[in-house]
Coordinates of C-alpha atoms in Angstrom, one line a residue:
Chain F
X1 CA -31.7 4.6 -32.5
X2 CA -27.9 4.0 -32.9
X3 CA -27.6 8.2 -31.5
X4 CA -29.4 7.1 -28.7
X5 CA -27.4 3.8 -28.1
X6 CA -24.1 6.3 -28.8
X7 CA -25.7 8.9 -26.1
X8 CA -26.0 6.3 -23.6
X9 CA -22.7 3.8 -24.3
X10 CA -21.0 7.8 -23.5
X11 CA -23.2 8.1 -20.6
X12 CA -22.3 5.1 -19.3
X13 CA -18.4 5.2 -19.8
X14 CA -18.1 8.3 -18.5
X15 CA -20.2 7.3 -14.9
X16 CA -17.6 4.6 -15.1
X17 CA -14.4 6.1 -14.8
X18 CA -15.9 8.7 -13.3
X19 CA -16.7 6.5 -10.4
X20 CA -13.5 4.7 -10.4
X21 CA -11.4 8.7 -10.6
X22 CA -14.0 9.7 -7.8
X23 CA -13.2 6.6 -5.6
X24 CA -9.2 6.4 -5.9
X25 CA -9.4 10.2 -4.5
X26 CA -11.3 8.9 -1.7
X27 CA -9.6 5.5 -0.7
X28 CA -6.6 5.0 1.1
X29 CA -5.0 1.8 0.9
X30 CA -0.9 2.4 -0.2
X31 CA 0.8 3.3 2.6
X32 CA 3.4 1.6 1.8
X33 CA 3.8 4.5 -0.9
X34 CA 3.5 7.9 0.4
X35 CA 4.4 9.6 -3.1
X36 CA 2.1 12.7 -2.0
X37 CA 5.4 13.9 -0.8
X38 CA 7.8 15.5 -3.1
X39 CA 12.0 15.2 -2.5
X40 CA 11.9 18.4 -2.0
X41 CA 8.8 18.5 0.5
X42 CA 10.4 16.1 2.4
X43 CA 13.5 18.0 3.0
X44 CA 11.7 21.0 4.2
X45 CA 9.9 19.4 6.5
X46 CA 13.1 17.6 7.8
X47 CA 14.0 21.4 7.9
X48 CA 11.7 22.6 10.0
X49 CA 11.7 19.6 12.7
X50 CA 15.8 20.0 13.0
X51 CA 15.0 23.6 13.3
X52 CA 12.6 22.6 16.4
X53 CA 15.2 20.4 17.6
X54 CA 18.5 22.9 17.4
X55 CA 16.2 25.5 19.4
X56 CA 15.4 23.0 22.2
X57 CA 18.3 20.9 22.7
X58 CA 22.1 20.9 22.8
X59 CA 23.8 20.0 19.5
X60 CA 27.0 18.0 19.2
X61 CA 29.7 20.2 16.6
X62 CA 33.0 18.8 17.0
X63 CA 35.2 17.6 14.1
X64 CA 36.4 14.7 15.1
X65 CA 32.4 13.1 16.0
X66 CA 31.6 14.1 12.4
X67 CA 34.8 12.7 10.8
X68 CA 34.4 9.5 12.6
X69 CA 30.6 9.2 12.4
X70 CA 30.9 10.2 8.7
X71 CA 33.5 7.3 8.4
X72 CA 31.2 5.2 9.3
X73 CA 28.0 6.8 7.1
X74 CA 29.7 6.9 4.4
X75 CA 30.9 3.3 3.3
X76 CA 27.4 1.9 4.5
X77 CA 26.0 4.7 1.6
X78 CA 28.5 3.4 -1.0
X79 CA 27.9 0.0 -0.7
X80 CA 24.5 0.2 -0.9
X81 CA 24.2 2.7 -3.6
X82 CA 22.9 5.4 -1.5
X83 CA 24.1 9.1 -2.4
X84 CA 26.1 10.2 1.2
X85 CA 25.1 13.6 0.7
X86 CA 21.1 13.2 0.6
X87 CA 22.5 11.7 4.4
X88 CA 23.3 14.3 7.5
X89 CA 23.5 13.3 10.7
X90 CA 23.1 15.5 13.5
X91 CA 23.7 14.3 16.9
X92 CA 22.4 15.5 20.1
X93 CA 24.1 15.8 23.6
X94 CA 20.9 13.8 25.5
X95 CA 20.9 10.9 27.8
X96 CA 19.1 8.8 26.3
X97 CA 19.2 5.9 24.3
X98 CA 17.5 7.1 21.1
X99 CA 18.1 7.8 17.2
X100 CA 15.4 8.1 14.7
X101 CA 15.3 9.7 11.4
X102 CA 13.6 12.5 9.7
X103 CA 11.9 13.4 6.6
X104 CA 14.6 14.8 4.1
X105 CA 17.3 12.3 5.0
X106 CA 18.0 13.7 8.3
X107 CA 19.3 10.9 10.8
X108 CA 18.8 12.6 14.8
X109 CA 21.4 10.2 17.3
X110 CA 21.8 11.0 20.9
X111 CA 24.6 10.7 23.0
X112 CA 23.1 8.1 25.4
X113 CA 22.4 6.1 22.4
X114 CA 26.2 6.7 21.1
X115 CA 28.1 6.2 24.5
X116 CA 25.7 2.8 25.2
X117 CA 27.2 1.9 22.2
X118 CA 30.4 -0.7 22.8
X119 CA 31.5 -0.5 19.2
X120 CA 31.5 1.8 16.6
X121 CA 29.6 -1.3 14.4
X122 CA 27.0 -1.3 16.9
X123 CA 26.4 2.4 16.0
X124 CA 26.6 1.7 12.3
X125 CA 24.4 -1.2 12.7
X126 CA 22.0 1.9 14.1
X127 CA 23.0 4.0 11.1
X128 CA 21.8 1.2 8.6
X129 CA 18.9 0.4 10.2
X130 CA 17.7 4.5 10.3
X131 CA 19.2 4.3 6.7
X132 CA 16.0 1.5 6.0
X133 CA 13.8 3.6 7.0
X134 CA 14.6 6.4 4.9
X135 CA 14.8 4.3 2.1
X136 CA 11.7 2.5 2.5
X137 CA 10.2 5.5 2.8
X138 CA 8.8 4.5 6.8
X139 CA 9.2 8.4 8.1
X140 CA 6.1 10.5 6.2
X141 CA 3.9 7.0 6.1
X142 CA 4.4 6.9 9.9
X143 CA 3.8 10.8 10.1
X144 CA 0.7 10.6 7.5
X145 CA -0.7 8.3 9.6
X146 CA -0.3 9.3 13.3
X147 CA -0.8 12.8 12.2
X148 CA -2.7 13.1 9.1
X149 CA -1.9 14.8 6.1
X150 CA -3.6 18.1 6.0
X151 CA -0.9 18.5 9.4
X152 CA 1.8 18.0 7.7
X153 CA 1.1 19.4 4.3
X154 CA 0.2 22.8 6.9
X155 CA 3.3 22.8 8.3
X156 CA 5.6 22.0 5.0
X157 CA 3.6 25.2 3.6
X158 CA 4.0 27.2 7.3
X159 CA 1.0 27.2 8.1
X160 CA 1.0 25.5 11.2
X161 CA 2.7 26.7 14.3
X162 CA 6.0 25.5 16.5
X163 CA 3.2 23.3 18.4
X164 CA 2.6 21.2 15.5
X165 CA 6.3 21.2 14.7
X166 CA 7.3 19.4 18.1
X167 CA 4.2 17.2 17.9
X168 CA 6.0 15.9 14.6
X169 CA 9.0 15.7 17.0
X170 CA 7.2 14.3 19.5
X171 CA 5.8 11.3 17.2
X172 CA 9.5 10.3 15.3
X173 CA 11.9 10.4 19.0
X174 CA 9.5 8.6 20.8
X175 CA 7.4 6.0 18.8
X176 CA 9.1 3.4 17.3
X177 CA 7.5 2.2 14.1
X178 CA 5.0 -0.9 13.7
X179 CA 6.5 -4.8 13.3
X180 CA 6.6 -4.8 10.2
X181 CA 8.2 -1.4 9.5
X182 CA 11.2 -2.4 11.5
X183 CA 11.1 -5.7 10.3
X184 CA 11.8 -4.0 6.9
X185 CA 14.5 -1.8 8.7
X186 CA 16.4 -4.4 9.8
X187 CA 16.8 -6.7 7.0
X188 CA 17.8 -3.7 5.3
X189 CA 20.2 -2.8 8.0
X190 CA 21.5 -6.8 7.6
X191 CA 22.0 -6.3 4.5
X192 CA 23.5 -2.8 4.4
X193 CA 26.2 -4.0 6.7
X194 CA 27.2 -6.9 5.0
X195 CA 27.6 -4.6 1.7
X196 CA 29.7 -2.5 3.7
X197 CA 31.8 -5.5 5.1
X198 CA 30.9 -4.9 8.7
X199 CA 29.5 -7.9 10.6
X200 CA 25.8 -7.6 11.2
X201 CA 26.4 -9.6 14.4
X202 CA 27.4 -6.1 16.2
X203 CA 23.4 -4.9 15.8
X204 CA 22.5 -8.0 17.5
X205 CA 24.5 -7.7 20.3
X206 CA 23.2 -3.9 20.5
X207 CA 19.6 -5.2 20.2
X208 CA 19.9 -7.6 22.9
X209 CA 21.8 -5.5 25.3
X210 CA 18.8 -3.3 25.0
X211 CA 16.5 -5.8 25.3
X212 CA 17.1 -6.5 29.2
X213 CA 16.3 -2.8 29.6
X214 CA 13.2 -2.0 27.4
X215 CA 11.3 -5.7 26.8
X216 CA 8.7 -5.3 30.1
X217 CA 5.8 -6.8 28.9
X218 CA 5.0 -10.4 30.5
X219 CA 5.6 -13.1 27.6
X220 CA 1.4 -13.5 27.3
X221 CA 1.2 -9.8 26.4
X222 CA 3.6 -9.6 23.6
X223 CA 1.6 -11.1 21.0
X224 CA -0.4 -7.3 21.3
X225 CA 2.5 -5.4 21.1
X226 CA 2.6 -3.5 18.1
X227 CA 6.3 -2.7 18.8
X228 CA 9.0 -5.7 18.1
X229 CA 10.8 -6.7 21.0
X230 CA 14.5 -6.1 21.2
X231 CA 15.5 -9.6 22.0
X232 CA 13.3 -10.6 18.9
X233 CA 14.9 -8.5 16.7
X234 CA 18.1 -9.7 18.0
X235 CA 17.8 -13.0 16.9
X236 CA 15.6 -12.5 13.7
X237 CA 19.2 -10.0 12.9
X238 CA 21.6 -12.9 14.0
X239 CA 19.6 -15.5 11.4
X240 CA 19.1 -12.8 8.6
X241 CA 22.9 -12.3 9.0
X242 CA 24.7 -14.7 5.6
X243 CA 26.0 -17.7 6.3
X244 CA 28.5 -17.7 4.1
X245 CA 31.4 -16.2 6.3
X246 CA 32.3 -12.7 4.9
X247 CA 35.5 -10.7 5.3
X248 CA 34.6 -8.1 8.1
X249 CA 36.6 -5.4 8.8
X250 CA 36.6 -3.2 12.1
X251 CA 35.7 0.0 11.8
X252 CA 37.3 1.6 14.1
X253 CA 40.3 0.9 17.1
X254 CA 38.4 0.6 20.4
X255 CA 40.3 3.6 21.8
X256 CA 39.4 5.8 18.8
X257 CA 35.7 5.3 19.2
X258 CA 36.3 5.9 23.5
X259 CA 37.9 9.5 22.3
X260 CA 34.7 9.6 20.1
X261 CA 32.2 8.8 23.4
X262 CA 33.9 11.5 25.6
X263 CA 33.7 14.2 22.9
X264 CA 29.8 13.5 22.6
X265 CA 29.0 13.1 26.0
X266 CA 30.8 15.9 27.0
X267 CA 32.4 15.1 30.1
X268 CA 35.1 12.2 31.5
X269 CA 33.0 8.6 30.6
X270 CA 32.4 6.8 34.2
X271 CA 32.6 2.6 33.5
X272 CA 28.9 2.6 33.8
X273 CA 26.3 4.7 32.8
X274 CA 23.6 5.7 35.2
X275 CA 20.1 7.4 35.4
X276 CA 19.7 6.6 31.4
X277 CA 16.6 6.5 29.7
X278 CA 15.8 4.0 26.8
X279 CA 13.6 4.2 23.9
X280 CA 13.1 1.2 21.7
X281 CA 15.1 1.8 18.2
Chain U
X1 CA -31.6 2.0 -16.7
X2 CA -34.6 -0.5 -17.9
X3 CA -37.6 0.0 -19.6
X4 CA -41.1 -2.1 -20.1
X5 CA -42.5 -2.0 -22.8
X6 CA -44.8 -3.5 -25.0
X7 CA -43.9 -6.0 -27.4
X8 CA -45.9 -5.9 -30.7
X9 CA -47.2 -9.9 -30.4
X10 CA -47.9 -11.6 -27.0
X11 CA -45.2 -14.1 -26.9
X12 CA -46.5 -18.0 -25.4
X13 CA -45.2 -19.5 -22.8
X14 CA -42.8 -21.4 -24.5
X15 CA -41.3 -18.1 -25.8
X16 CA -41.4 -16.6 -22.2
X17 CA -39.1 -19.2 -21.3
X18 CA -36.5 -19.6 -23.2
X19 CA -36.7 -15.6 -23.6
X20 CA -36.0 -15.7 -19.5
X21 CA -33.0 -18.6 -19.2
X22 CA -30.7 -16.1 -21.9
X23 CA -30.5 -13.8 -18.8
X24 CA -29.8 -16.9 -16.6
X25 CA -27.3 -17.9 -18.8
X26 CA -25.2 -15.1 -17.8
X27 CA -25.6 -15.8 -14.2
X28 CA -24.1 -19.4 -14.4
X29 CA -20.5 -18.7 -13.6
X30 CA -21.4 -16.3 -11.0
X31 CA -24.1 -18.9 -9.7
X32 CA -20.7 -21.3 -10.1
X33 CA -18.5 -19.0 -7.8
X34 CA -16.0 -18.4 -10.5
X35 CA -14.7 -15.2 -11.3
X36 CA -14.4 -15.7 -14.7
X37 CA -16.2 -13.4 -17.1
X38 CA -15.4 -15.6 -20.0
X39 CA -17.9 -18.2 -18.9
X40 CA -20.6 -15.9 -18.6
X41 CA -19.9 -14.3 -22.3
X42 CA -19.5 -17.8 -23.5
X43 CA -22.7 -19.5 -22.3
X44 CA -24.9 -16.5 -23.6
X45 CA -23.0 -16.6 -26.7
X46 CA -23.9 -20.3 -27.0
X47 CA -27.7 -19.5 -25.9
X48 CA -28.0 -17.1 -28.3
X49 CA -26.1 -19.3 -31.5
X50 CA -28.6 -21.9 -30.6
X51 CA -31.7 -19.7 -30.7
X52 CA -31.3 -17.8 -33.9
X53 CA -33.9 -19.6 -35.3
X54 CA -36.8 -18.7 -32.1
X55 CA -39.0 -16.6 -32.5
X56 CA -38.4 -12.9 -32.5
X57 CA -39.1 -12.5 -28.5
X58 CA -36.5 -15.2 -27.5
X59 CA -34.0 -13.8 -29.8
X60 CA -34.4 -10.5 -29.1
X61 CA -33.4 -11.0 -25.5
X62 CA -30.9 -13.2 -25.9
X63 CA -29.2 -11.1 -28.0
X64 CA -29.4 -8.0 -25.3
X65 CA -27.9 -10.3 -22.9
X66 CA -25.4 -10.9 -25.1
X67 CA -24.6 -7.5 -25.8
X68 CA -24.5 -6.6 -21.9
X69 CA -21.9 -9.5 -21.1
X70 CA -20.3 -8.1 -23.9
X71 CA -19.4 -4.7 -22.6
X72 CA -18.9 -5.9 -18.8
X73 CA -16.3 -8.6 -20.2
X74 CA -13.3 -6.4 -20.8
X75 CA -14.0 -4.4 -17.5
X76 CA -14.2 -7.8 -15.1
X77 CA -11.2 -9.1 -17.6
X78 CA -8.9 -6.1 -16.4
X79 CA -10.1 -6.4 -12.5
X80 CA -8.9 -10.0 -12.9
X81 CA -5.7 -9.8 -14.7
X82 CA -4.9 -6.6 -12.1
X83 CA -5.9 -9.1 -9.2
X84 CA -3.5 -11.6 -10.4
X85 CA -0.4 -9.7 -11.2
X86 CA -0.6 -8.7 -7.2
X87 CA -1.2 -11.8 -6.0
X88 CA 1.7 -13.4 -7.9
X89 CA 4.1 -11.0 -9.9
X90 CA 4.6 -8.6 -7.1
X91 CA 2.5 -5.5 -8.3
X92 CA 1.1 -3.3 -5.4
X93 CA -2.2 -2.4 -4.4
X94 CA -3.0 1.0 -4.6
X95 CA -5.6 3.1 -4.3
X96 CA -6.4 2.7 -8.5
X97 CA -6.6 -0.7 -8.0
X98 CA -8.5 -0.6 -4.6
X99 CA -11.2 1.9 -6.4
X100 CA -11.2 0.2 -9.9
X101 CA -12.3 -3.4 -8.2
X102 CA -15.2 -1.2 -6.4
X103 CA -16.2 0.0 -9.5
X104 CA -16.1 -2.9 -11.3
X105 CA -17.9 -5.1 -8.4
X106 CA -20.7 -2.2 -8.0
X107 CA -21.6 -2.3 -11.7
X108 CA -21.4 -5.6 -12.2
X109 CA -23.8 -6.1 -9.1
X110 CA -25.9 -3.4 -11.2
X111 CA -25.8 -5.8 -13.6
X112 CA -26.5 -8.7 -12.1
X113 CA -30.0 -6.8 -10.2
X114 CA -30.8 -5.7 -14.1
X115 CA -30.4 -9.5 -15.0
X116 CA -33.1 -10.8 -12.5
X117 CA -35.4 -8.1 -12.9
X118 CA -35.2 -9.0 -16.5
X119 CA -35.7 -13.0 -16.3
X120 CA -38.7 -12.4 -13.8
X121 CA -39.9 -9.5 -16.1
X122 CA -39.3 -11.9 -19.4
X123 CA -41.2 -14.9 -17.8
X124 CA -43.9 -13.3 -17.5
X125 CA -44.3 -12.0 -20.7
X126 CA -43.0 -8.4 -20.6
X127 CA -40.3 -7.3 -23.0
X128 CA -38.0 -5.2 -21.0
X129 CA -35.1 -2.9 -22.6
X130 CA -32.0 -2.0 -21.2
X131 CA -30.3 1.0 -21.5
X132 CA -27.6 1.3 -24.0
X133 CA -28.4 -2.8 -25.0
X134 CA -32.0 -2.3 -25.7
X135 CA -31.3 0.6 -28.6
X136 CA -28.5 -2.0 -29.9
X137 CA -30.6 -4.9 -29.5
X138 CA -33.4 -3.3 -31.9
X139 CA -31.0 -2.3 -34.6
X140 CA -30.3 -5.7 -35.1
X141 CA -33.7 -7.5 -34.6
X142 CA -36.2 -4.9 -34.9
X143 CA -39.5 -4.6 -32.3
X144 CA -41.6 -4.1 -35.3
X145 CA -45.7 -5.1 -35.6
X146 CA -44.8 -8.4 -37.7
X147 CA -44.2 -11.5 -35.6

């Protein structure tokens, strides 16, 4: 009798966990964790996307746009405790106004995003913000779920073909991320900057220039959108930003960072900008 | 997962009874809308103190529903405490927790179908044995031919 009570108490123990093993395989409910990617399956994937990007577009090498955009990298990584090498930048000669980040710590700007720009705080304001979403891990839970696993996991391993590999592209330069993922971004990109003594107020003022460009839905509709508005994010930066006043320091002298535009835009700057195309942040 | 069988005396109706409210004991939280498994272990715990002087039939079955509350007590305990801890001490829900409060709510609805089959059964005078309780149960108050 108790063998057969022992039999069945086993029986029913092992149905148990087996059931609950069987079920956490199946569900899918942390995003908010993608840990199914390794570091190191990160960085390749990062790898092969900049490889995409390098064969398609013009890249921007020139010592003095590295030294100055590392200048400003860099202190936002210090303060914040982030190691600067696990960050590279890579810049793109495009008009448009556009930076997003990649898997492996990879942060993509563009020249129309770098030449709109009428600081260089603005820009690191843009650096902290992509610096969120690294850290928050936003990039492979946004590609995970737009694209699905098995894609990605196909194309980390080689599997998959270039097709795939701009489709990644494709989904990271010309989506932004959901509310609450840029929410995320930009308290972090608050915060980042006021670590690094540089006045959030700068990605405020970035964010609501933009917002007379890119924020074209009629006030009814943008309850549905699934994207933040600029001019939203504007002032949810301008109250995030301490109230305590802080030493700020300027990053750069305004003429430095007009040397800096030239360089990455190739060509003599005209006092306005025309024919540019704007993506969301 | 249950068994009917027959008991060696025909209990009254009297017996039928009270044998049938020990599995409604463990109902009376759930009945409540309280998701505390403590309540349920208590009250069978309490109908089974006061019956250990009934006949064999009642405590026979209260004794199985005992034992039953007994081993789906630490499970709904854990599922609870889990619960808690990410509703107000910042854990996360993942996909353990998400498939371990399945688990726990589809046995414990097992249970729950077991527990009314077993009251209706019991009423009427049929002695029904669980699986895992019912061996248990008769090593402790043996289904022998004396009454």
């Amino acid at each position: 009798m108790l063998r057969k009570a022992f039999i069945q108490l086993v029986v029913f123990l092992l149905l148990f966990f087996g059931t609950w093993y069987g079920l956490s395989r199946i569900i899918s409910v942390d995003h908010g964790k993608v840990e199914r990617f390794s570091q190191e399956q990160q960085k390749k994937l990062g790898n092969i996307i900049l490889k995409t990007i390098k064969a398609t577009e013009e890249t921007v090498d020139d010592t003095l746009v590295n030294s100055v955009l590392d200048s400003l990298l860099i202190p936002l990584c210090v303060a914040n405790g982030i190691d600067s090498s696990t960050v590279q930048l890579v810049v793109i000669r495009k008009d448009e106004v556009n930076a997003f980040a990649l898997p492996g710590g990879y942060i993509v700007l563009f020249s129309g995003l770098i030449n709109y720009t009428n600081r260089p705080e603005e820009l690191a304001g843009v650096l902290a913000h992509e610096l969120g979403h690294l850290e928050h891990g936003h990039v492979t839970q946004k590609l995970t779920r737009e694209l699905g696993l098995a894609i990605l996991l196909s194309t980390i391993g080689g599997q998959a073909g270039s097709e795939v590999s701009r489709q990644v592209l494709k989904v990271l330069s010309s989506s932004a991320f959901d509310r609450k993922l840029e929410w995320e971004a930009d308290a972090f990109a608050v915060k980042a900057m006021t670590q690094a003594n540089i006045d959030p107020i700068h990605l405020a003022n970035l964010f609501y220039r933009l917002s007379d460009k890119t924020d074209n839905l009629p006030d009814e509709l943008t309850v549905f959108r699934t994207h933040p508005l600029s001019l939203d994010r504007a002032s949810e930066v301008y109250q995030m930003r301490p109230s305590k006043p802080s030493v700020y320091t300027d990053q750069l002298l305004d003429t430095s960072w007009e040397k800096v535009k030239e360089r990455v835009v190739g060509q003599r700057l005209h006092s306005k900008a025309q024919g540019q195309s704007y993506v969301t942040l | 997962m249950l068994r009917i069988l027959a008991f060696p005396y025909q209990p009254n109706d009297f017996e039928r009874e009270r044998a049938s409210y020990s599995y409604l004991m463990s109902l009376v939280a759930a009945i409540a809308g309280l998701p505390m498994p403590l309540i349920n272990l208590i009250s069978t715990g309490v109908y089974y103190f006061s019956n250990k002087k009934s006949s064999r039939f009642v405590r026979w079955h209260c004794l199985q529903a005992l034992l039953s509350q007994l081993l789906l007590f630490p499970m709904n305990v854990v599922a609870i405490y889990w619960t808690l801890h990410i509703l107000f001490w910042d854990w996360q829900v993942t996909n353990s927790f998400a498939a371990f409060i399945i688990t726990v709510l589809f046995f414990n609805l097992v249970e729950f179908i077991m527990t009314i089959i077993a009251a209706i059964q019991t009423r009427k005078g049929r002695h029904v044995e669980w699986w895992i309780f019912g061996p248990i149960t008769n090593l402790f108050i043996p289904a022998t031919n004396a009454p």
